[in-house]
């Protein structure tokens, strides 16, 4: 969960979403594409009755605030795009079976947003067996990560409750890695994300500060841990609930591709800037896990990408290698250097390779759906 911000290419270490066009596609009225006019007080799709199957939401932010766009199926997030800056646009592909949905634009990236109902009808095109296999392979991997999350969180919480500060510090970052690898799926259960992963800066007035970052702050600022046992217990309960809810997650080849791009956006908005782990400075552990999750998404989609856009597959291979090499320079034993020791020139290099990967990764979903 992230505080609102407007991103410039991360290679400049400024705030602007890489890969977004500044002008809307003139062919946005084409079949399969729905224009979404998002402003500070408007969320207007060009049509609200859609055929089942893949639709591209061509989102243009004509307002003054950074915005984000969600598609909900009940309380589940089907897809989302954060950090759409003023005057920019973004194409978001979504695969929707017949049913009723809600499109929400959130100016300032806060609140329930401006909402519009969408009605999807028809059977859609027959699913490509390769796409179905990719989605199943990714679901199996997400399930394995959720399985690993629970005992990791249990061990961390036990250390917190026992008052063993050094052990709790050592277990903090590892307990987060499975979450960071599958963060787009985890975030699709919107009530769990703010309880488990909200930073203090993300909180609305009166909202409780819980989860990993509440415990992180206590550990690295010397707070008495005894009073935080309920927070540790709730984190275990939430991790367990996430594992139970993973089988109900909406996972398609398109959502897997979108999720890969979301993970790189997570790196750009929190890890490169050092905002995510403000007290522990374990940002590079999260960075690595986000990249691993994006790489897994590409791995399961590779057969589709090689069939539909072989040049993109080659480019993504090269860019992932570059990111891995840049990260490797900051390894420290089995982990990574504390991010507060990483020099500015090295942060800029990390930002550059992430930015270079982000642009082709933004085309992964479309290539998988072609």
Tab-separated table of C-alpha atoms in Angstrom:
chain	number	residue	atom	x	y	z
A	1	UNK	CA	0.000	0.000	0.000
A	2	UNK	CA	1.544	3.269	-1.073
A	3	UNK	CA	1.169	6.938	-0.247
A	4	UNK	CA	0.045	9.046	-3.227
A	5	UNK	CA	2.883	10.223	-5.408
A	6	UNK	CA	3.480	11.279	-8.987
A	7	UNK	CA	6.261	9.304	-10.633
A	8	UNK	CA	8.816	10.436	-13.215
A	9	UNK	CA	11.162	7.840	-14.788
A	10	UNK	CA	12.930	6.276	-11.876
A	11	UNK	CA	16.285	6.673	-13.634
A	12	UNK	CA	15.991	10.337	-12.699
A	13	UNK	CA	14.976	9.387	-9.124
A	14	UNK	CA	12.022	11.671	-9.567
A	15	UNK	CA	8.353	10.847	-9.346
A	16	UNK	CA	6.476	9.620	-12.938
A	17	UNK	CA	5.262	6.170	-14.174
A	18	UNK	CA	7.714	4.689	-16.647
A	19	UNK	CA	6.217	3.446	-19.887
A	20	UNK	CA	3.163	5.719	-19.866
A	21	UNK	CA	2.343	7.710	-22.938
A	22	UNK	CA	1.578	11.383	-22.547
A	23	UNK	CA	-1.014	11.436	-25.336
A	24	UNK	CA	-4.064	9.175	-25.587
A	25	UNK	CA	-4.237	6.682	-28.425
A	26	UNK	CA	-6.241	8.262	-31.289
A	27	UNK	CA	-7.685	4.843	-32.012
A	28	UNK	CA	-9.053	4.489	-28.500
A	29	UNK	CA	-12.608	4.007	-29.742
A	30	UNK	CA	-11.578	0.790	-31.491
A	31	UNK	CA	-13.293	-2.453	-30.570
A	32	UNK	CA	-11.902	-3.876	-27.358
A	33	UNK	CA	-10.749	-0.498	-26.071
A	34	UNK	CA	-12.632	1.712	-23.630
A	35	UNK	CA	-11.509	5.268	-23.026
A	36	UNK	CA	-11.578	6.284	-19.373
A	37	UNK	CA	-11.693	10.023	-18.737
A	38	UNK	CA	-10.300	10.432	-15.217
A	39	UNK	CA	-10.164	13.845	-13.588
A	40	UNK	CA	-10.315	15.170	-10.043
A	41	UNK	CA	-14.108	14.843	-10.061
A	42	UNK	CA	-14.881	12.505	-12.950
A	43	UNK	CA	-14.449	8.819	-13.863
A	44	UNK	CA	-16.156	8.386	-17.204
A	45	UNK	CA	-15.687	5.295	-19.376
A	46	UNK	CA	-16.656	5.694	-23.033
A	47	UNK	CA	-19.057	2.791	-22.542
A	48	UNK	CA	-20.271	0.776	-19.591
A	49	UNK	CA	-21.597	-2.324	-21.382
A	50	UNK	CA	-18.727	-4.534	-22.481
A	51	UNK	CA	-18.322	-7.889	-24.207
A	52	UNK	CA	-16.717	-10.672	-22.216
A	53	UNK	CA	-13.023	-11.159	-22.829
A	54	UNK	CA	-10.034	-8.861	-22.915
A	55	UNK	CA	-10.746	-5.127	-22.827
A	56	UNK	CA	-8.119	-2.393	-22.806
A	57	UNK	CA	-8.908	0.533	-20.528
A	58	UNK	CA	-7.232	3.556	-22.124
A	59	UNK	CA	-6.985	5.817	-19.093
A	60	UNK	CA	-6.242	9.527	-19.400
A	61	UNK	CA	-5.795	11.617	-16.272
A	62	UNK	CA	-7.033	15.099	-17.098
A	63	UNK	CA	-7.029	16.222	-13.475
A	64	UNK	CA	-4.467	17.940	-11.283
A	65	UNK	CA	-3.937	15.073	-8.866
A	66	UNK	CA	-2.203	11.753	-9.336
A	67	UNK	CA	-4.888	9.087	-9.623
A	68	UNK	CA	-5.324	5.338	-9.653
A	69	UNK	CA	-7.899	3.163	-11.382
A	70	UNK	CA	-9.398	-0.096	-10.114
A	71	UNK	CA	-11.828	-2.689	-11.451
A	72	UNK	CA	-13.677	-4.494	-8.662
A	73	UNK	CA	-15.636	-7.737	-8.670
A	74	UNK	CA	-17.521	-7.299	-5.413
A	75	UNK	CA	-14.798	-6.653	-2.835
A	76	UNK	CA	-12.082	-8.297	-4.933
A	77	UNK	CA	-9.706	-6.204	-7.020
A	78	UNK	CA	-9.610	-7.622	-10.548
A	79	UNK	CA	-6.982	-5.176	-11.753
A	80	UNK	CA	-5.532	-1.814	-10.780
A	81	UNK	CA	-3.114	0.858	-11.914
A	82	UNK	CA	-1.616	3.270	-9.402
A	83	UNK	CA	0.326	6.485	-9.906
A	84	UNK	CA	-1.250	7.822	-13.110
A	85	UNK	CA	0.073	11.360	-13.116
A	86	UNK	CA	-1.718	14.509	-14.280
A	87	UNK	CA	-1.640	14.834	-18.052
A	88	UNK	CA	-0.542	11.227	-18.638
A	89	UNK	CA	-2.296	8.131	-19.921
A	90	UNK	CA	-1.973	4.405	-19.437
A	91	UNK	CA	-3.421	1.367	-21.229
A	92	UNK	CA	-4.565	-1.319	-18.815
A	93	UNK	CA	-5.698	-4.682	-20.209
A	94	UNK	CA	-8.255	-6.663	-18.224
A	95	UNK	CA	-9.883	-10.034	-18.954
A	96	UNK	CA	-13.487	-10.000	-17.729
A	97	UNK	CA	-15.997	-12.853	-17.851
A	98	UNK	CA	-19.711	-12.025	-17.909
A	99	UNK	CA	-20.913	-10.288	-14.776
A	100	UNK	CA	-21.214	-6.964	-12.972
A	101	UNK	CA	-18.147	-4.936	-12.014
A	102	UNK	CA	-17.257	-1.515	-10.652
A	103	UNK	CA	-14.752	0.859	-12.211
A	104	UNK	CA	-13.260	3.243	-9.648
A	105	UNK	CA	-10.978	6.237	-10.151
A	106	UNK	CA	-9.291	7.550	-7.008
A	107	UNK	CA	-7.953	11.113	-7.364
A	108	UNK	CA	-5.211	11.605	-4.822
A	109	UNK	CA	-5.110	7.802	-4.450
A	110	UNK	CA	-7.360	7.938	-1.397
A	111	UNK	CA	-10.850	6.860	-0.388
A	112	UNK	CA	-13.431	4.796	-2.226
A	113	UNK	CA	-13.061	6.802	-5.410
A	114	UNK	CA	-15.518	7.868	-8.088
A	115	UNK	CA	-17.381	4.726	-9.111
A	116	UNK	CA	-19.157	3.551	-12.239
A	117	UNK	CA	-20.861	0.201	-12.778
A	118	UNK	CA	-19.768	-1.965	-15.703
A	119	UNK	CA	-21.880	-4.768	-17.172
A	120	UNK	CA	-20.068	-7.510	-19.072
A	121	UNK	CA	-22.030	-9.995	-21.171
A	122	UNK	CA	-21.393	-12.818	-23.606
A	123	UNK	CA	-19.070	-15.787	-23.511
A	124	UNK	CA	-15.908	-14.148	-24.792
A	125	UNK	CA	-13.419	-15.908	-26.987
A	126	UNK	CA	-12.367	-19.441	-26.180
A	127	UNK	CA	-9.391	-19.329	-23.846
A	128	UNK	CA	-6.053	-20.214	-25.381
A	129	UNK	CA	-4.846	-23.436	-23.693
A	130	UNK	CA	-1.402	-21.842	-23.333
A	131	UNK	CA	-2.950	-18.859	-21.528
A	132	UNK	CA	-4.907	-21.167	-19.236
A	133	UNK	CA	-1.752	-23.113	-18.446
A	134	UNK	CA	0.177	-19.920	-17.716
A	135	UNK	CA	-2.512	-18.770	-15.285
A	136	UNK	CA	-2.552	-22.164	-13.556
A	137	UNK	CA	1.239	-22.284	-13.294
A	138	UNK	CA	1.246	-18.823	-11.752
A	139	UNK	CA	-1.567	-19.752	-9.334
A	140	UNK	CA	0.423	-22.805	-8.216
A	141	UNK	CA	3.477	-20.603	-7.599
A	142	UNK	CA	1.446	-17.999	-5.689
A	143	UNK	CA	0.008	-20.794	-3.547
A	144	UNK	CA	3.516	-22.042	-2.756
A	145	UNK	CA	4.609	-18.528	-1.790
A	146	UNK	CA	1.544	-18.093	0.431
A	147	UNK	CA	2.347	-21.447	2.039
A	148	UNK	CA	5.873	-20.203	2.774
A	149	UNK	CA	4.605	-16.872	4.104
A	150	UNK	CA	2.710	-18.289	7.075
A	151	UNK	CA	5.583	-20.043	8.903
A	152	UNK	CA	7.937	-17.140	8.129
A	153	UNK	CA	5.513	-14.684	9.727
A	154	UNK	CA	4.884	-17.044	12.642
A	155	UNK	CA	8.615	-17.210	13.402
A	156	UNK	CA	8.969	-13.432	13.182
A	157	UNK	CA	5.947	-12.836	15.399
A	158	UNK	CA	7.194	-15.342	17.971
A	159	UNK	CA	10.506	-13.480	18.213
A	160	UNK	CA	8.682	-10.187	18.687
A	161	UNK	CA	6.449	-11.615	21.411
A	162	UNK	CA	9.407	-13.170	23.225
A	163	UNK	CA	11.171	-9.801	23.278
A	164	UNK	CA	14.162	-11.160	21.325
A	165	UNK	CA	14.961	-7.970	19.414
A	166	UNK	CA	17.990	-9.240	17.492
A	167	UNK	CA	16.236	-12.398	16.318
A	168	UNK	CA	13.126	-10.430	15.364
A	169	UNK	CA	15.276	-8.005	13.352
A	170	UNK	CA	16.961	-10.927	11.576
A	171	UNK	CA	13.597	-12.504	10.712
A	172	UNK	CA	11.823	-9.303	9.694
A	173	UNK	CA	12.952	-9.042	6.048
A	174	UNK	CA	12.743	-12.808	5.312
A	175	UNK	CA	9.179	-12.836	6.625
A	176	UNK	CA	8.263	-10.271	3.975
A	177	UNK	CA	9.849	-11.911	0.924
A	178	UNK	CA	6.963	-14.234	-0.064
A	179	UNK	CA	4.546	-11.300	0.268
A	180	UNK	CA	6.723	-9.056	-1.884
A	181	UNK	CA	6.949	-11.724	-4.608
A	182	UNK	CA	3.156	-12.030	-4.884
A	183	UNK	CA	2.171	-8.516	-3.856
A	184	UNK	CA	-0.282	-7.839	-6.743
A	185	UNK	CA	-2.302	-10.928	-5.790
A	186	UNK	CA	-2.032	-10.154	-2.076
A	187	UNK	CA	-3.195	-6.591	-2.698
A	188	UNK	CA	-6.250	-7.844	-4.616
A	189	UNK	CA	-7.729	-8.630	-1.198
A	190	UNK	CA	-8.017	-4.976	-0.363
A	191	UNK	CA	-8.758	-5.336	3.354
A	192	UNK	CA	-5.627	-7.375	4.059
A	193	UNK	CA	-3.102	-5.069	2.411
A	194	UNK	CA	-3.610	-2.027	4.683
A	195	UNK	CA	-3.601	-4.218	7.806
A	196	UNK	CA	-0.419	-6.052	6.850
A	197	UNK	CA	1.711	-3.680	4.777
A	198	UNK	CA	0.688	-0.062	5.330
A	199	UNK	CA	3.454	2.380	6.125
A	200	UNK	CA	2.751	5.048	8.707
A	201	UNK	CA	2.779	7.674	5.945
A	202	UNK	CA	0.015	5.777	4.119
A	203	UNK	CA	-2.522	6.022	6.904
A	204	UNK	CA	-5.627	8.159	6.811
A	205	UNK	CA	-6.560	10.134	9.908
A	206	UNK	CA	-7.660	7.777	12.657
A	207	UNK	CA	-6.570	4.635	10.822
A	208	UNK	CA	-4.793	2.054	12.975
A	209	UNK	CA	-1.094	1.448	12.328
A	210	UNK	CA	-0.600	-2.329	12.274
A	211	UNK	CA	1.302	-5.023	10.414
A	212	UNK	CA	4.934	-5.385	9.456
A	213	UNK	CA	5.814	-1.720	9.426
A	214	UNK	CA	4.382	-1.089	12.894
A	215	UNK	CA	6.638	-3.839	14.207
A	216	UNK	CA	9.553	-2.603	12.098
A	217	UNK	CA	9.286	0.828	13.681
A	218	UNK	CA	9.194	-0.640	17.182
A	219	UNK	CA	12.196	-2.888	16.599
A	220	UNK	CA	14.462	-0.234	15.117
A	221	UNK	CA	13.463	2.612	17.450
A	222	UNK	CA	13.755	0.656	20.693
A	223	UNK	CA	10.092	0.530	21.703
A	224	UNK	CA	8.938	-1.898	24.366
A	225	UNK	CA	7.705	-4.938	22.412
A	226	UNK	CA	5.437	-6.274	25.152
A	227	UNK	CA	2.574	-3.993	24.145
A	228	UNK	CA	2.823	-5.092	20.504
A	229	UNK	CA	1.949	-8.765	20.981
A	230	UNK	CA	-1.574	-8.158	19.582
A	231	UNK	CA	-0.053	-6.606	16.444
A	232	UNK	CA	2.183	-9.653	15.982
A	233	UNK	CA	-0.763	-12.012	16.508
A	234	UNK	CA	-2.880	-10.097	13.999
A	235	UNK	CA	-0.106	-10.283	11.396
A	236	UNK	CA	-0.047	-14.083	11.770
A	237	UNK	CA	-3.827	-14.229	11.485
A	238	UNK	CA	-3.772	-12.038	8.375
A	239	UNK	CA	-1.035	-14.124	6.725
A	240	UNK	CA	-3.090	-17.248	7.415
A	241	UNK	CA	-6.206	-15.607	5.995
A	242	UNK	CA	-4.300	-14.609	2.869
A	243	UNK	CA	-3.268	-18.226	2.336
A	244	UNK	CA	-6.892	-19.311	2.703
A	245	UNK	CA	-8.098	-16.714	0.198
A	246	UNK	CA	-5.506	-17.299	-2.530
A	247	UNK	CA	-7.631	-20.020	-4.220
A	248	UNK	CA	-10.296	-17.339	-4.834
A	249	UNK	CA	-7.911	-14.833	-6.410
A	250	UNK	CA	-8.713	-13.702	-9.958
A	251	UNK	CA	-5.732	-14.900	-12.010
A	252	UNK	CA	-5.612	-14.777	-15.804
A	253	UNK	CA	-2.748	-14.463	-18.261
A	254	UNK	CA	-3.626	-10.779	-18.565
A	255	UNK	CA	-3.624	-10.174	-14.815
A	256	UNK	CA	-0.288	-11.972	-14.493
A	257	UNK	CA	1.224	-9.574	-17.021
A	258	UNK	CA	-0.290	-6.552	-15.300
A	259	UNK	CA	1.017	-7.837	-11.976
A	260	UNK	CA	4.580	-7.995	-13.284
A	261	UNK	CA	4.427	-4.306	-14.165
A	262	UNK	CA	2.896	-3.498	-10.765
A	263	UNK	CA	5.857	-5.164	-9.080
A	264	UNK	CA	8.312	-2.967	-10.983
A	265	UNK	CA	6.197	0.050	-10.018
A	266	UNK	CA	6.551	-1.085	-6.391
A	267	UNK	CA	10.322	-1.029	-6.802
A	268	UNK	CA	10.197	2.433	-8.342
A	269	UNK	CA	7.881	4.005	-5.776
A	270	UNK	CA	9.168	2.512	-2.551
A	271	UNK	CA	12.390	0.570	-2.806
A	272	UNK	CA	14.529	2.841	-4.985
A	273	UNK	CA	13.518	5.853	-2.902
A	274	UNK	CA	14.125	4.073	0.409
A	275	UNK	CA	10.619	4.916	1.622
A	276	UNK	CA	9.392	1.342	2.087
A	277	UNK	CA	11.710	0.256	4.898
A	278	UNK	CA	12.280	3.605	6.589
A	279	UNK	CA	13.595	2.117	9.841
A	280	UNK	CA	15.178	-1.239	8.930
A	281	UNK	CA	16.649	-0.153	5.564
A	282	UNK	CA	16.016	-3.652	4.196
A	283	UNK	CA	14.703	-2.181	0.939
A	284	UNK	CA	16.996	-4.268	-1.270
A	285	UNK	CA	15.484	-7.487	0.085
A	286	UNK	CA	12.047	-6.248	-0.959
A	287	UNK	CA	13.485	-5.007	-4.273
A	288	UNK	CA	14.896	-8.452	-5.031
A	289	UNK	CA	11.639	-10.206	-4.131
A	290	UNK	CA	9.593	-7.840	-6.318
A	291	UNK	CA	11.905	-8.544	-9.252
A	292	UNK	CA	11.699	-12.294	-8.607
A	293	UNK	CA	7.903	-12.031	-8.756
A	294	UNK	CA	8.006	-10.108	-12.025
A	295	UNK	CA	10.471	-12.610	-13.483
A	296	UNK	CA	8.162	-15.488	-12.522
A	297	UNK	CA	5.268	-13.784	-14.288
A	298	UNK	CA	7.383	-13.489	-17.424
A	299	UNK	CA	8.480	-17.115	-17.080
A	300	UNK	CA	4.929	-18.489	-17.088
A	301	UNK	CA	3.906	-16.172	-19.938
A	302	UNK	CA	7.008	-16.850	-22.021
A	303	UNK	CA	5.342	-19.350	-24.440
A	304	UNK	CA	2.674	-16.749	-25.294
A	305	UNK	CA	5.188	-13.910	-25.602
A	306	UNK	CA	7.550	-15.922	-27.795
A	307	UNK	CA	4.611	-16.770	-30.039
A	308	UNK	CA	3.133	-13.274	-30.231
A	309	UNK	CA	6.097	-10.935	-29.710
A	310	UNK	CA	9.433	-12.797	-29.855
A	311	UNK	CA	11.424	-9.567	-29.919
A	312	UNK	CA	9.835	-8.571	-26.602
A	313	UNK	CA	10.897	-11.871	-25.033
A	314	UNK	CA	14.490	-11.236	-26.072
A	315	UNK	CA	14.417	-7.687	-24.737
A	316	UNK	CA	12.945	-8.768	-21.405
A	317	UNK	CA	15.611	-11.440	-21.005
A	318	UNK	CA	18.324	-8.815	-21.472
A	319	UNK	CA	16.720	-6.305	-19.109
A	320	UNK	CA	16.153	-8.833	-16.320
A	321	UNK	CA	19.814	-9.860	-16.552
A	322	UNK	CA	20.842	-6.204	-16.185
A	323	UNK	CA	18.669	-5.724	-13.088
A	324	UNK	CA	19.990	-8.920	-11.500
A	325	UNK	CA	23.577	-7.826	-12.155
A	326	UNK	CA	22.991	-4.393	-10.611
A	327	UNK	CA	21.413	-5.966	-7.520
A	328	UNK	CA	24.183	-8.522	-7.177
A	329	UNK	CA	26.715	-5.756	-6.550
A	330	UNK	CA	24.938	-5.010	-3.258
A	331	UNK	CA	24.754	-8.539	-1.891
A	332	UNK	CA	26.108	-9.082	1.583
A	333	UNK	CA	26.438	-12.771	2.412
A	334	UNK	CA	23.028	-14.377	2.001
A	335	UNK	CA	21.295	-10.999	2.041
A	336	UNK	CA	21.837	-7.425	0.937
A	337	UNK	CA	23.569	-4.328	2.226
A	338	UNK	CA	21.563	-1.931	4.357
A	339	UNK	CA	20.052	0.541	1.932
A	340	UNK	CA	21.220	3.540	3.913
A	341	UNK	CA	24.798	2.521	3.012
A	342	UNK	CA	24.123	2.517	-0.749
A	343	UNK	CA	25.687	5.567	-2.377
A	344	UNK	CA	23.606	7.941	-4.481
A	345	UNK	CA	25.435	6.972	-7.665
A	346	UNK	CA	24.563	3.315	-7.039
A	347	UNK	CA	20.916	4.174	-6.336
A	348	UNK	CA	20.814	5.959	-9.674
A	349	UNK	CA	22.215	2.906	-11.429
A	350	UNK	CA	19.595	0.693	-9.792
A	351	UNK	CA	16.957	3.190	-10.882
A	352	UNK	CA	18.281	3.210	-14.450
A	353	UNK	CA	18.087	-0.562	-14.910
A	354	UNK	CA	14.626	-0.720	-13.313
A	355	UNK	CA	13.423	2.033	-15.631
A	356	UNK	CA	14.864	0.168	-18.629
A	357	UNK	CA	12.998	-3.002	-17.623
A	358	UNK	CA	9.766	-1.219	-16.782
A	359	UNK	CA	9.016	-0.048	-20.336
A	360	UNK	CA	9.076	-3.460	-22.091
A	361	UNK	CA	7.425	-5.065	-19.070
A	362	UNK	CA	4.464	-2.717	-19.567
A	363	UNK	CA	3.869	-4.541	-22.878
A	364	UNK	CA	3.864	-8.029	-21.354
A	365	UNK	CA	0.133	-8.214	-20.703
A	366	UNK	CA	-0.796	-7.115	-24.238
A	367	UNK	CA	1.646	-9.619	-25.728
A	368	UNK	CA	0.152	-12.421	-23.655
A	369	UNK	CA	-3.388	-11.479	-24.747
A	370	UNK	CA	-2.634	-11.062	-28.473
